[in-house]
Amino acid sequence: MGKVILTGDRPTGKLHLGHYVGSLRRRVQLQDAGDYDKMFVFMADVQALTDNADNPEKIRRSIVDVALDYLAAGLDPEKCTIFIQSQIPELTELTTYLMNLITVSRVQRNPTVKTEIKMRNFEANIPLGFFCYPVSQAADITLFKATTVPVGEDQEPMLEVTRELVRRFNATYGEVLVEPNIMLPENATARRLPGTDGKEKMSKSLGNCIYLSDSADDVWQKVRSMFTDPDHLRVDDPGKVEGNAVFTYLDAFSSDQDFADFWPEYKNLDELRDHYRRGGLGDMKCKKFLYQVLNRFLEPMRLRREEFGKDIPEVMNILRKGTDKARETAAETMAEVRRAMQINYFE
Ligand code: TRP
């Protein structure tokens, strides 16, 4: 049995630096390492609609935005299959059967679902489709027999549900589905990048994001007004790097090479941190450096985005081809599922 990587995003807006360090960068590395048999990356529009049912325009627009972000970041449709969730009817079919193998109370205990219900103020009015999305996500993963799912920590409860459903399914109907493993981001900063305002998370609703598609000028404006150490009033004052968003970002994005190329007065981030802590180093200098560091990888993305953006029908064509290819795998697994469940009446 092969190694299959599968992961996806809800298309509810453009992707930002948090997505990049948290998952996108890793996906491109995984794709280029080629150390797997298949790789699927998909846009979870069915899941996005579970709490955006009244806003289909937003989801539709985001499909194109996210596709451009994927391609700009370096996902290569020759090496990884990019597809749209809603266009794989087998996913809905498998979801229906998996729902018989899990209880309402089991889903109610899912901490991620609990948090989201609070955040969205659903209280007694939880859309049933939203409530069931962990099962739908289990179908996403198992229909493609994914072995490895690179996602953030908040997705661990979904993977748990998926593994339980796989065991239930296989015990009830026979060995068909595969238990997946989660692959978490390498380090703590990559797991949760704070917003430019220093708040714990980069999030569209907080307006504290740097988008992968932001212009160089936008990036500079955002970096310039970034949260640092509120007690670092004069350059000579000692500064704090903990909770200082500029330093958190440098931690996530800068390399020794960046220092060599843009700020050779320091060998690495440790030296810069020491100087900042001692005092005598102004925020603006650090921000200018961070801007250069970010621009170094954002600029090539901007250029690629611009290229792909010139031919949106071709982008849609890439998605259509990826979806067709994903459907082949989906159909194979679904045939096995139907046979195992003895609902292959006309075979
Ligand atoms: N729930 C994921 C998110 O919010 C998106 C997602 C849907 C997903 N289905 C998936 C991720 C399957 C990995 C595998 O980001």
PDB file of C-alpha atoms in Angstrom, residues 81 261 281 336:
ATOM      1  CA  THR A  81      -3.641  16.684  -7.931  1.00  0.00           C
ATOM      2  CA  ASP A 261      22.412  39.474   2.085  1.00  0.00           C
ATOM      3  CA  LEU A 281      18.351  49.013  18.260  1.00  0.00           C
ATOM      4  CA  GLU A 336     -14.884  -1.236  -2.948  1.00  0.00           C
TER       5      GLU A 336
END
